[in-house]
mmCIF file of C-alpha atoms (C1' of nucleotides) in Angstrom:
data_model
loop_
_atom_site.group_PDB
_atom_site.id
_atom_site.type_symbol
_atom_site.label_atom_id
_atom_site.label_comp_id
_atom_site.label_asym_id
_atom_site.label_seq_id
_atom_site.Cartn_x
_atom_site.Cartn_y
_atom_site.Cartn_z
ATOM 1 C CA UNK A 1 11.020 -7.601 18.913
ATOM 2 C CA UNK A 2 9.672 -10.896 17.379
ATOM 3 C CA UNK A 3 12.430 -12.714 15.775
ATOM 4 C CA UNK A 4 12.268 -12.236 11.902
ATOM 5 C CA UNK A 5 14.263 -14.795 9.977
ATOM 6 C CA UNK A 6 14.964 -14.715 6.212
ATOM 7 C CA UNK A 7 11.589 -15.815 5.166
ATOM 8 C CA UNK A 8 9.989 -13.091 7.131
ATOM 9 C CA UNK A 9 12.229 -10.473 5.797
ATOM 10 C CA UNK A 10 11.887 -11.821 2.191
ATOM 11 C CA UNK A 11 8.215 -11.547 2.600
ATOM 12 C CA UNK A 12 8.237 -8.256 3.742
ATOM 13 C CA UNK A 13 10.476 -7.299 0.864
ATOM 14 C CA UNK A 14 8.024 -8.747 -1.570
ATOM 15 C CA UNK A 15 5.088 -6.899 0.027
ATOM 16 C CA UNK A 16 6.978 -3.656 -0.147
ATOM 17 C CA UNK A 17 7.429 -4.035 -3.806
ATOM 18 C CA UNK A 18 3.829 -5.330 -4.505
ATOM 19 C CA UNK A 19 1.246 -5.599 -1.567
ATOM 20 C CA UNK A 20 -1.370 -6.995 -3.678
ATOM 21 C CA UNK A 21 0.955 -9.883 -4.910
ATOM 22 C CA UNK A 22 -0.827 -13.257 -4.404
ATOM 23 C CA UNK A 23 0.246 -15.408 -1.666
ATOM 24 C CA UNK A 24 1.326 -18.184 -4.236
ATOM 25 C CA UNK A 25 3.746 -15.282 -6.039
ATOM 26 C CA UNK A 26 5.329 -14.596 -2.744
ATOM 27 C CA UNK A 27 5.911 -18.136 -1.468
ATOM 28 C CA UNK A 28 7.582 -18.775 -4.984
ATOM 29 C CA UNK A 29 9.984 -15.785 -4.490
ATOM 30 C CA UNK A 30 10.987 -16.787 -0.822
ATOM 31 C CA UNK A 31 11.177 -20.257 -1.710
ATOM 32 C CA UNK A 32 8.431 -21.660 0.494
ATOM 33 C CA UNK A 33 4.998 -23.426 -0.313
ATOM 34 C CA UNK A 34 1.815 -21.367 -0.052
ATOM 35 C CA UNK A 35 0.829 -22.781 3.256
ATOM 36 C CA UNK A 36 3.425 -21.673 5.356
ATOM 37 C CA UNK A 37 4.004 -18.631 3.519
ATOM 38 C CA UNK A 38 0.396 -17.541 4.475
ATOM 39 C CA UNK A 39 0.720 -18.621 7.903
ATOM 40 C CA UNK A 40 3.895 -16.232 8.347
ATOM 41 C CA UNK A 41 1.823 -13.310 6.606
ATOM 42 C CA UNK A 42 -0.854 -13.764 9.032
ATOM 43 C CA UNK A 43 1.533 -13.953 12.033
ATOM 44 C CA UNK A 44 3.294 -10.674 10.793
ATOM 45 C CA UNK A 45 -0.130 -9.086 10.567
ATOM 46 C CA UNK A 46 -1.306 -10.286 14.127
ATOM 47 C CA UNK A 47 2.116 -9.234 15.894
ATOM 48 C CA UNK A 48 1.921 -5.764 14.331
ATOM 49 C CA UNK A 49 5.014 -6.049 12.056
ATOM 50 C CA UNK A 50 2.505 -5.564 9.128
ATOM 51 C CA UNK A 51 0.406 -2.530 10.195
ATOM 52 C CA UNK A 52 -1.672 -2.479 6.888
ATOM 53 C CA UNK A 53 -1.555 -2.252 3.233
ATOM 54 C CA UNK A 54 -2.050 1.057 1.319
ATOM 55 C CA UNK A 55 -2.482 2.207 -2.080
ATOM 56 C CA UNK A 56 0.124 4.358 -3.649
ATOM 57 C CA UNK A 57 -1.830 7.095 -5.458
ATOM 58 C CA UNK A 58 -0.098 9.551 -7.642
ATOM 59 C CA UNK A 59 -0.941 13.020 -5.891
ATOM 60 C CA UNK A 60 -1.021 15.178 -8.969
ATOM 61 C CA UNK A 61 -3.480 12.698 -10.803
ATOM 62 C CA UNK A 62 -6.036 12.956 -8.179
ATOM 63 C CA UNK A 63 -5.844 16.810 -8.139
ATOM 64 C CA UNK A 64 -3.466 17.070 -5.123
ATOM 65 C CA UNK A 65 -0.707 19.438 -6.474
ATOM 66 C CA UNK A 66 0.713 20.802 -3.476
ATOM 67 C CA UNK A 67 3.008 19.388 -0.773
ATOM 68 C CA UNK A 68 4.093 21.422 2.080
ATOM 69 C CA UNK A 69 6.114 20.622 4.944
ATOM 70 C CA UNK A 70 5.316 22.461 7.849
ATOM 71 C CA UNK A 71 7.579 23.225 10.820
ATOM 72 C CA UNK A 72 5.578 23.870 13.713
ATOM 73 C CA UNK A 73 6.394 25.632 17.129
ATOM 74 C CA UNK A 74 4.029 25.336 20.119
ATOM 75 C CA UNK A 75 4.089 27.577 23.298
ATOM 76 C CA UNK A 76 5.748 26.641 26.056
ATOM 77 C CA UNK A 77 2.745 25.511 28.277
ATOM 78 C CA UNK A 78 1.322 23.532 25.280
ATOM 79 C CA UNK A 79 4.403 21.577 25.255
ATOM 80 C CA UNK A 80 3.505 20.281 28.471
ATOM 81 C CA UNK A 81 0.480 18.589 27.705
ATOM 82 C CA UNK A 82 1.869 17.386 24.452
ATOM 83 C CA UNK A 83 -0.880 14.903 24.299
ATOM 84 C CA UNK A 84 -3.625 17.453 23.228
ATOM 85 C CA UNK A 85 -1.469 18.536 20.492
ATOM 86 C CA UNK A 86 -0.904 15.199 19.187
ATOM 87 C CA UNK A 87 -4.587 14.539 18.982
ATOM 88 C CA UNK A 88 -5.474 17.720 17.374
ATOM 89 C CA UNK A 89 -2.696 17.225 14.707
ATOM 90 C CA UNK A 90 -3.826 13.601 14.215
ATOM 91 C CA UNK A 91 -7.404 14.662 13.258
ATOM 92 C CA UNK A 92 -6.294 17.067 10.483
ATOM 93 C CA UNK A 93 -6.662 14.894 7.191
ATOM 94 C CA UNK A 94 -4.807 17.302 5.315
ATOM 95 C CA UNK A 95 -1.687 16.211 7.263
ATOM 96 C CA UNK A 96 -0.409 12.701 5.924
ATOM 97 C CA UNK A 97 2.536 12.520 8.142
ATOM 98 C CA UNK A 98 3.718 14.178 11.483
ATOM 99 C CA UNK A 99 6.823 13.986 13.566
ATOM 100 C CA UNK A 100 7.701 15.288 16.929
ATOM 101 C CA UNK A 101 11.224 16.519 16.032
ATOM 102 C CA UNK A 102 14.620 17.820 17.699
ATOM 103 C CA UNK A 103 15.720 21.006 16.499
ATOM 104 C CA UNK A 104 14.318 24.495 16.077
ATOM 105 C CA UNK A 105 10.931 23.304 15.553
ATOM 106 C CA UNK A 106 8.647 20.960 17.809
ATOM 107 C CA UNK A 107 6.705 19.298 14.892
ATOM 108 C CA UNK A 108 7.301 18.560 11.388
ATOM 109 C CA UNK A 109 4.166 17.924 9.328
ATOM 110 C CA UNK A 110 3.640 16.928 5.780
ATOM 111 C CA UNK A 111 0.625 18.607 4.364
ATOM 112 C CA UNK A 112 -1.113 17.610 1.041
ATOM 113 C CA UNK A 113 -3.743 20.020 -0.786
ATOM 114 C CA UNK A 114 -4.972 20.747 -3.982
ATOM 115 C CA UNK A 115 -3.135 24.284 -4.345
ATOM 116 C CA UNK A 116 -2.152 27.473 -2.767
ATOM 117 C CA UNK A 117 -5.390 28.662 -2.077
ATOM 118 C CA UNK A 118 -6.428 25.416 -0.270
ATOM 119 C CA UNK A 119 -3.293 25.605 1.680
ATOM 120 C CA UNK A 120 -4.063 29.139 2.898
ATOM 121 C CA UNK A 121 -7.379 27.847 4.176
ATOM 122 C CA UNK A 122 -5.877 25.120 5.850
ATOM 123 C CA UNK A 123 -3.422 27.484 7.374
ATOM 124 C CA UNK A 124 -5.967 30.116 8.460
ATOM 125 C CA UNK A 125 -8.917 28.216 9.242
ATOM 126 C CA UNK A 126 -7.330 24.794 10.734
ATOM 127 C CA UNK A 127 -3.820 24.971 11.872
ATOM 128 C CA UNK A 128 -3.392 28.506 13.285
ATOM 129 C CA UNK A 129 -6.722 27.926 15.066
ATOM 130 C CA UNK A 130 -5.422 25.252 17.002
ATOM 131 C CA UNK A 131 -4.490 26.511 20.550
ATOM 132 C CA UNK A 132 -0.705 26.673 21.520
ATOM 133 C CA UNK A 133 0.554 26.841 17.932
ATOM 134 C CA UNK A 134 3.233 29.618 18.514
ATOM 135 C CA UNK A 135 4.984 29.792 15.033
ATOM 136 C CA UNK A 136 4.878 27.917 11.856
ATOM 137 C CA UNK A 137 7.068 27.736 8.928
ATOM 138 C CA UNK A 138 6.251 26.532 5.414
ATOM 139 C CA UNK A 139 8.508 24.699 3.117
ATOM 140 C CA UNK A 140 6.968 24.156 -0.242
ATOM 141 C CA UNK A 141 7.856 21.030 -2.115
ATOM 142 C CA UNK A 142 9.098 21.781 -5.724
ATOM 143 C CA UNK A 143 9.498 18.364 -6.733
ATOM 144 C CA UNK A 144 9.380 14.961 -5.336
ATOM 145 C CA UNK A 145 12.576 13.069 -5.758
ATOM 146 C CA UNK A 146 10.897 9.946 -4.241
ATOM 147 C CA UNK A 147 8.049 9.066 -2.019
ATOM 148 C CA UNK A 148 7.133 6.209 0.109
ATOM 149 C CA UNK A 149 10.228 4.226 -1.029
ATOM 150 C CA UNK A 150 10.483 0.600 0.716
ATOM 151 C CA UNK A 151 12.430 0.553 3.866
ATOM 152 C CA UNK A 152 15.946 -0.859 3.857
ATOM 153 C CA UNK A 153 15.220 -3.781 6.143
ATOM 154 C CA UNK A 154 18.037 -5.188 8.545
ATOM 155 C CA UNK A 155 19.022 -8.537 7.127
ATOM 156 C CA UNK A 156 18.999 -11.582 9.601
ATOM 157 C CA UNK B 1 -6.097 14.652 -15.354
ATOM 158 C CA UNK B 2 -8.445 11.761 -15.811
ATOM 159 C CA UNK B 3 -12.040 12.297 -14.775
ATOM 160 C CA UNK B 4 -12.482 10.554 -11.637
ATOM 161 C CA UNK B 5 -16.247 9.828 -10.605
ATOM 162 C CA UNK B 6 -17.365 9.145 -7.388
ATOM 163 C CA UNK B 7 -17.045 5.282 -7.949
ATOM 164 C CA UNK B 8 -13.172 5.948 -8.418
ATOM 165 C CA UNK B 9 -12.970 8.296 -5.515
ATOM 166 C CA UNK B 10 -14.700 5.537 -3.296
ATOM 167 C CA UNK B 11 -12.577 2.517 -4.821
ATOM 168 C CA UNK B 12 -9.331 4.808 -3.983
ATOM 169 C CA UNK B 13 -10.682 5.696 -0.515
ATOM 170 C CA UNK B 14 -11.407 1.632 0.182
ATOM 171 C CA UNK B 15 -7.789 1.024 -1.102
ATOM 172 C CA UNK B 16 -6.223 3.392 1.151
ATOM 173 C CA UNK B 17 -7.689 1.658 4.062
ATOM 174 C CA UNK B 18 -6.929 -1.733 2.971
ATOM 175 C CA UNK B 19 -5.133 -2.015 -0.379
ATOM 176 C CA UNK B 20 -5.471 -5.958 0.093
ATOM 177 C CA UNK B 21 -9.229 -5.791 0.233
ATOM 178 C CA UNK B 22 -10.742 -8.361 -2.184
ATOM 179 C CA UNK B 23 -12.567 -6.772 -5.352
ATOM 180 C CA UNK B 24 -15.722 -8.401 -4.229
ATOM 181 C CA UNK B 25 -15.467 -6.135 -0.868
ATOM 182 C CA UNK B 26 -14.485 -2.997 -2.557
ATOM 183 C CA UNK B 27 -17.382 -3.458 -5.206
ATOM 184 C CA UNK B 28 -19.998 -3.734 -2.176
ATOM 185 C CA UNK B 29 -18.292 -0.498 -0.383
ATOM 186 C CA UNK B 30 -19.040 1.601 -3.567
ATOM 187 C CA UNK B 31 -22.282 -0.063 -4.471
ATOM 188 C CA UNK B 32 -20.990 -1.505 -7.700
ATOM 189 C CA UNK B 33 -20.942 -5.074 -9.101
ATOM 190 C CA UNK B 34 -17.633 -6.858 -9.047
ATOM 191 C CA UNK B 35 -17.069 -6.574 -12.730
ATOM 192 C CA UNK B 36 -17.219 -2.989 -13.322
ATOM 193 C CA UNK B 37 -15.492 -2.409 -10.097
ATOM 194 C CA UNK B 38 -12.392 -4.569 -11.301
ATOM 195 C CA UNK B 39 -12.442 -2.862 -14.675
ATOM 196 C CA UNK B 40 -12.076 0.476 -13.002
ATOM 197 C CA UNK B 41 -9.292 -0.531 -10.774
ATOM 198 C CA UNK B 42 -7.139 -1.760 -13.644
ATOM 199 C CA UNK B 43 -8.048 1.346 -15.455
ATOM 200 C CA UNK B 44 -6.545 3.451 -12.272
ATOM 201 C CA UNK B 45 -3.621 1.274 -12.426
ATOM 202 C CA UNK B 46 -2.762 1.546 -16.337
ATOM 203 C CA UNK B 47 -3.680 5.247 -16.236
ATOM 204 C CA UNK B 48 -1.187 6.071 -13.458
ATOM 205 C CA UNK B 49 -3.519 7.160 -10.926
ATOM 206 C CA UNK B 50 -2.608 4.226 -8.902
ATOM 207 C CA UNK B 51 1.321 3.705 -8.850
ATOM 208 C CA UNK B 52 1.401 0.589 -6.810
ATOM 209 C CA UNK B 53 0.553 -1.094 -3.484
ATOM 210 C CA UNK B 54 2.594 -0.880 -0.305
ATOM 211 C CA UNK B 55 2.764 -2.871 2.813
ATOM 212 C CA UNK B 56 2.909 -0.470 5.921
ATOM 213 C CA UNK B 57 5.398 -1.785 8.203
ATOM 214 C CA UNK B 58 5.982 -0.984 11.760
ATOM 215 C CA UNK B 59 9.626 0.521 11.554
ATOM 216 C CA UNK B 60 10.389 -0.157 15.257
ATOM 217 C CA UNK B 61 9.459 -3.881 14.895
ATOM 218 C CA UNK B 62 11.621 -4.608 12.337
ATOM 219 C CA UNK B 63 14.620 -2.862 14.075
ATOM 220 C CA UNK B 64 14.615 0.710 12.349
ATOM 221 C CA UNK B 65 14.305 2.751 15.358
ATOM 222 C CA UNK B 66 15.497 5.822 13.882
ATOM 223 C CA UNK B 67 13.941 8.429 11.748
ATOM 224 C CA UNK B 68 15.774 11.534 10.553
ATOM 225 C CA UNK B 69 14.732 14.487 8.614
ATOM 226 C CA UNK B 70 17.784 16.049 6.756
ATOM 227 C CA UNK B 71 17.804 19.313 5.259
ATOM 228 C CA UNK B 72 20.396 19.258 2.231
ATOM 229 C CA UNK B 73 22.164 22.194 0.880
ATOM 230 C CA UNK B 74 24.046 21.819 -2.572
ATOM 231 C CA UNK B 75 26.678 24.020 -3.836
ATOM 232 C CA UNK B 76 25.946 26.629 -6.375
ATOM 233 C CA UNK B 77 27.187 24.896 -9.508
ATOM 234 C CA UNK B 78 25.657 21.522 -8.518
ATOM 235 C CA UNK B 79 22.266 23.207 -8.410
ATOM 236 C CA UNK B 80 22.689 23.643 -12.183
ATOM 237 C CA UNK B 81 22.815 19.813 -12.925
ATOM 238 C CA UNK B 82 20.084 19.058 -10.480
ATOM 239 C CA UNK B 83 19.442 15.856 -12.449
ATOM 240 C CA UNK B 84 22.718 14.309 -11.060
ATOM 241 C CA UNK B 85 21.482 14.946 -7.433
ATOM 242 C CA UNK B 86 18.294 13.557 -7.734
ATOM 243 C CA UNK B 87 19.877 10.142 -9.326
ATOM 244 C CA UNK B 88 22.369 10.033 -6.399
ATOM 245 C CA UNK B 89 19.644 10.638 -3.801
ATOM 246 C CA UNK B 90 17.498 8.373 -5.334
ATOM 247 C CA UNK B 91 20.008 5.491 -5.107
ATOM 248 C CA UNK B 92 20.278 5.811 -1.273
ATOM 249 C CA UNK B 93 18.067 3.279 0.187
ATOM 250 C CA UNK B 94 18.146 4.915 3.623
ATOM 251 C CA UNK B 95 16.364 7.529 2.130
ATOM 252 C CA UNK B 96 12.543 6.714 2.071
ATOM 253 C CA UNK B 97 11.653 10.130 0.798
ATOM 254 C CA UNK B 98 12.869 13.068 -0.798
ATOM 255 C CA UNK B 99 11.755 16.295 -2.020
ATOM 256 C CA UNK B 100 13.168 19.688 -3.632
ATOM 257 C CA UNK B 101 12.028 22.272 -1.399
ATOM 258 C CA UNK B 102 11.849 25.991 -1.132
ATOM 259 C CA UNK B 103 13.216 27.821 1.955
ATOM 260 C CA UNK B 104 16.714 27.646 3.494
ATOM 261 C CA UNK B 105 17.245 24.184 2.134
ATOM 262 C CA UNK B 106 17.528 22.757 -1.252
ATOM 263 C CA UNK B 107 16.372 19.019 -0.195
ATOM 264 C CA UNK B 108 14.468 17.554 2.602
ATOM 265 C CA UNK B 109 14.783 13.825 3.017
ATOM 266 C CA UNK B 110 13.448 11.306 5.353
ATOM 267 C CA UNK B 111 16.162 9.052 6.423
ATOM 268 C CA UNK B 112 15.268 5.658 8.205
ATOM 269 C CA UNK B 113 18.000 3.780 9.868
ATOM 270 C CA UNK B 114 18.680 1.168 12.756
ATOM 271 C CA UNK B 115 20.035 3.841 15.493
ATOM 272 C CA UNK B 116 22.417 6.430 15.946
ATOM 273 C CA UNK B 117 25.678 4.702 14.978
ATOM 274 C CA UNK B 118 23.926 3.664 11.729
ATOM 275 C CA UNK B 119 23.045 7.148 10.853
ATOM 276 C CA UNK B 120 26.605 8.363 11.496
ATOM 277 C CA UNK B 121 27.878 5.692 9.045
ATOM 278 C CA UNK B 122 25.195 6.867 6.443
ATOM 279 C CA UNK B 123 26.293 10.467 6.824
ATOM 280 C CA UNK B 124 29.779 10.111 6.825
ATOM 281 C CA UNK B 125 30.123 7.155 4.184
ATOM 282 C CA UNK B 126 27.211 7.896 1.960
ATOM 283 C CA UNK B 127 25.549 11.494 1.993
ATOM 284 C CA UNK B 128 28.666 13.446 2.790
ATOM 285 C CA UNK B 129 30.553 11.854 0.159
ATOM 286 C CA UNK B 130 28.098 12.868 -2.540
ATOM 287 C CA UNK B 131 29.669 15.574 -4.818
ATOM 288 C CA UNK B 132 28.071 19.134 -4.300
ATOM 289 C CA UNK B 133 26.560 18.441 -0.840
ATOM 290 C CA UNK B 134 27.366 21.659 1.002
ATOM 291 C CA UNK B 135 25.810 21.561 4.191
ATOM 292 C CA UNK B 136 23.466 19.347 6.025
ATOM 293 C CA UNK B 137 21.096 19.706 8.994
ATOM 294 C CA UNK B 138 19.727 16.792 10.856
ATOM 295 C CA UNK B 139 16.367 16.837 12.552
ATOM 296 C CA UNK B 140 15.988 13.767 14.654
ATOM 297 C CA UNK B 141 12.355 12.293 15.059
ATOM 298 C CA UNK B 142 11.501 11.845 18.647
ATOM 299 C CA UNK B 143 8.088 10.384 18.373
ATOM 300 C CA UNK B 144 5.861 9.680 15.318
ATOM 301 C CA UNK B 145 2.549 11.250 15.271
ATOM 302 C CA UNK B 146 1.123 9.859 12.242
ATOM 303 C CA UNK B 147 2.743 8.319 9.158
ATOM 304 C CA UNK B 148 1.333 7.294 5.787
ATOM 305 C CA UNK B 149 -2.108 8.629 6.546
ATOM 306 C CA UNK B 150 -4.719 8.372 3.751
ATOM 307 C CA UNK B 151 -4.755 11.258 1.409
ATOM 308 C CA UNK B 152 -7.867 13.642 1.754
ATOM 309 C CA UNK B 153 -9.188 12.913 -1.841
ATOM 310 C CA UNK B 154 -11.227 15.801 -3.427
ATOM 311 C CA UNK B 155 -14.640 14.847 -3.837
ATOM 312 C CA UNK B 156 -16.279 15.074 -7.290
ATOM 313 C "C1'" DC C 1 20.851 -39.217 20.972
ATOM 314 C "C1'" DG C 2 16.060 -39.043 21.714
ATOM 315 C "C1'" DA C 3 11.474 -36.643 23.106
ATOM 316 C "C1'" DG C 4 8.836 -32.900 22.834
ATOM 317 C "C1'" DA C 5 7.454 -28.862 20.249
ATOM 318 C "C1'" DT C 6 7.294 -26.259 16.209
ATOM 319 C "C1'" DT C 7 7.107 -25.965 11.244
ATOM 320 C "C1'" DT C 8 6.553 -27.291 6.647
ATOM 321 C "C1'" DG C 9 4.104 -29.146 2.565
ATOM 322 C "C1'" DG C 10 0.246 -31.373 0.273
ATOM 323 C "C1'" DC C 11 -4.549 -31.797 -0.241
ATOM 324 C "C1'" DA C 12 -9.592 -30.557 -0.360
ATOM 325 C "C1'" DT C 13 -12.733 -26.951 -0.320
ATOM 326 C "C1'" DA C 14 -14.637 -22.316 -0.489
ATOM 327 C "C1'" DA C 15 -13.845 -17.972 -2.444
ATOM 328 C "C1'" DA C 16 -12.136 -14.704 -5.861
ATOM 329 C "C1'" DT C 17 -10.438 -13.296 -10.186
ATOM 330 C "C1'" DC C 18 -10.952 -12.269 -14.870
ATOM 331 C "C1'" DA C 19 -12.291 -12.860 -19.757
ATOM 332 C "C1'" DC C 20 -16.551 -12.771 -22.299
ATOM 333 C "C1'" DC C 21 -21.091 -11.729 -23.322
ATOM 334 C "C1'" DT C 22 -25.355 -8.910 -23.036
ATOM 335 C "C1'" DG C 23 -28.472 -5.249 -21.930
ATOM 336 C "C1'" DT C 24 -28.834 -0.375 -20.457
ATOM 337 C "C1'" DT C 25 -27.225 4.179 -20.137
ATOM 338 C "C1'" DT C 26 -25.152 8.372 -21.876
ATOM 339 C "C1'" DG C 27 -23.816 12.015 -25.101
ATOM 340 C "C1'" DA C 28 -23.483 14.134 -29.380
ATOM 341 C "C1'" DA C 29 -25.361 15.485 -33.693
ATOM 342 C "C1'" DA C 30 -29.274 16.124 -36.862
ATOM 343 C "C1'" DT D 1 -36.718 15.810 -29.555
ATOM 344 C "C1'" DT D 2 -34.880 11.708 -31.883
ATOM 345 C "C1'" DT D 3 -31.454 8.739 -33.353
ATOM 346 C "C1'" DC D 4 -27.017 6.286 -33.329
ATOM 347 C "C1'" DA D 5 -22.689 4.921 -31.577
ATOM 348 C "C1'" DA D 6 -19.644 4.546 -27.776
ATOM 349 C "C1'" DA D 7 -19.266 3.527 -22.956
ATOM 350 C "C1'" DC D 8 -20.434 1.057 -19.028
ATOM 351 C "C1'" DA D 9 -23.031 -1.940 -15.645
ATOM 352 C "C1'" DG D 10 -24.048 -6.472 -14.523
ATOM 353 C "C1'" DG D 11 -24.130 -11.684 -15.198
ATOM 354 C "C1'" DT D 12 -21.774 -16.230 -16.224
ATOM 355 C "C1'" DG D 13 -18.434 -19.802 -15.955
ATOM 356 C "C1'" DA D 14 -13.507 -21.476 -16.423
ATOM 357 C "C1'" DT D 15 -9.227 -20.774 -13.767
ATOM 358 C "C1'" DT D 16 -6.639 -19.379 -10.140
ATOM 359 C "C1'" DT D 17 -6.071 -18.201 -5.190
ATOM 360 C "C1'" DA D 18 -6.864 -18.496 -0.161
ATOM 361 C "C1'" DT D 19 -7.295 -21.215 3.727
ATOM 362 C "C1'" DG D 20 -8.075 -25.030 7.270
ATOM 363 C "C1'" DC D 21 -6.548 -29.933 8.333
ATOM 364 C "C1'" DC D 22 -3.144 -33.535 8.830
ATOM 365 C "C1'" DA D 23 0.758 -36.312 8.143
ATOM 366 C "C1'" DA D 24 5.943 -35.799 7.638
ATOM 367 C "C1'" DA D 25 9.921 -33.258 8.292
ATOM 368 C "C1'" DT D 26 12.683 -30.324 10.914
ATOM 369 C "C1'" DC D 27 14.497 -28.032 14.960
ATOM 370 C "C1'" DT D 28 15.632 -27.548 20.163
ATOM 371 C "C1'" DC D 29 16.833 -28.897 24.514
ATOM 372 C "C1'" DG D 30 17.913 -31.938 27.984
#
DNA sequence: CGAGATTTGGCATAAATCACCTGTTTGAAA
DNA sequence: TTTCAAACAGGTGATTTATGCCAAATCTCG
């Protein structure tokens, strides 16, 4: 909703490549002096366009070798108080992303765990214990083609 | 593979919450003085545990209102030279994440675009033009429960 | 064209980064 | 257990960066 001009878009593109770039570097890249550049960044943060800054960790390197995409179906009456479902799924730290989707399933969740046995524990001790979960289908990631790629920002 | 101790894990957890936190802040949080803390961060970067730093942008706020999860099936002979498939999918900026998966599909891709008509253009002009793409199935995200959540790092 | 509002750029100061150095801890072998 | 070497934590200071302030430039309407 906020009107983003070419400077804002440029700043966001720079931060998508390297969110720890210094303000001076970003200012040079978008052809602005440091002062207004920093002011714009702070405005983007305050207005909610920028939600935060994250480190991109190599999952394999930290021992998280298994990514699974889980299609979750919920029972008919659980679909009515969807808020409780959201809260429950939000609280599971193994789920790194989760969307309510159209199609055959109700939710699609990305689950990141150490290995198959950790995934088994997650399923039996956590996901299947949630009330209202009627059916799940697991799609195992064999290989990551790309993850967390920069958004293709609409130009102004 | 590199041995990560509790300091490294603490640094990664801090950077997952705020990747622009200053080295001094991170050092305080993990109970280390700034010098060794910065040294560890640089080591994590050099060893590949840290792949980079990304800004978390609110998609709606920049006009990207539609997220679609696309299941892609490729023809039998395309499956053999999978490398070409990967390269082609990598090159599409609308795809923000893509995995080769088990199950009914061959690939699962997350596509982020402005709206339905932009998605139609993406499908007809780009994805369906790729050689070897035999079948696709689109699952539209109705609501994001969570995105880009921090990883649950194995403790040491 | 002109008044008002917004934004930019430069400056000064406080803070952070980072290379270098020193002292301590750790770990392996005798 | 003792010894030695390698690795690591912590301190210091020069350089770079962040950030508030203010005057000048730019943009926006009437």
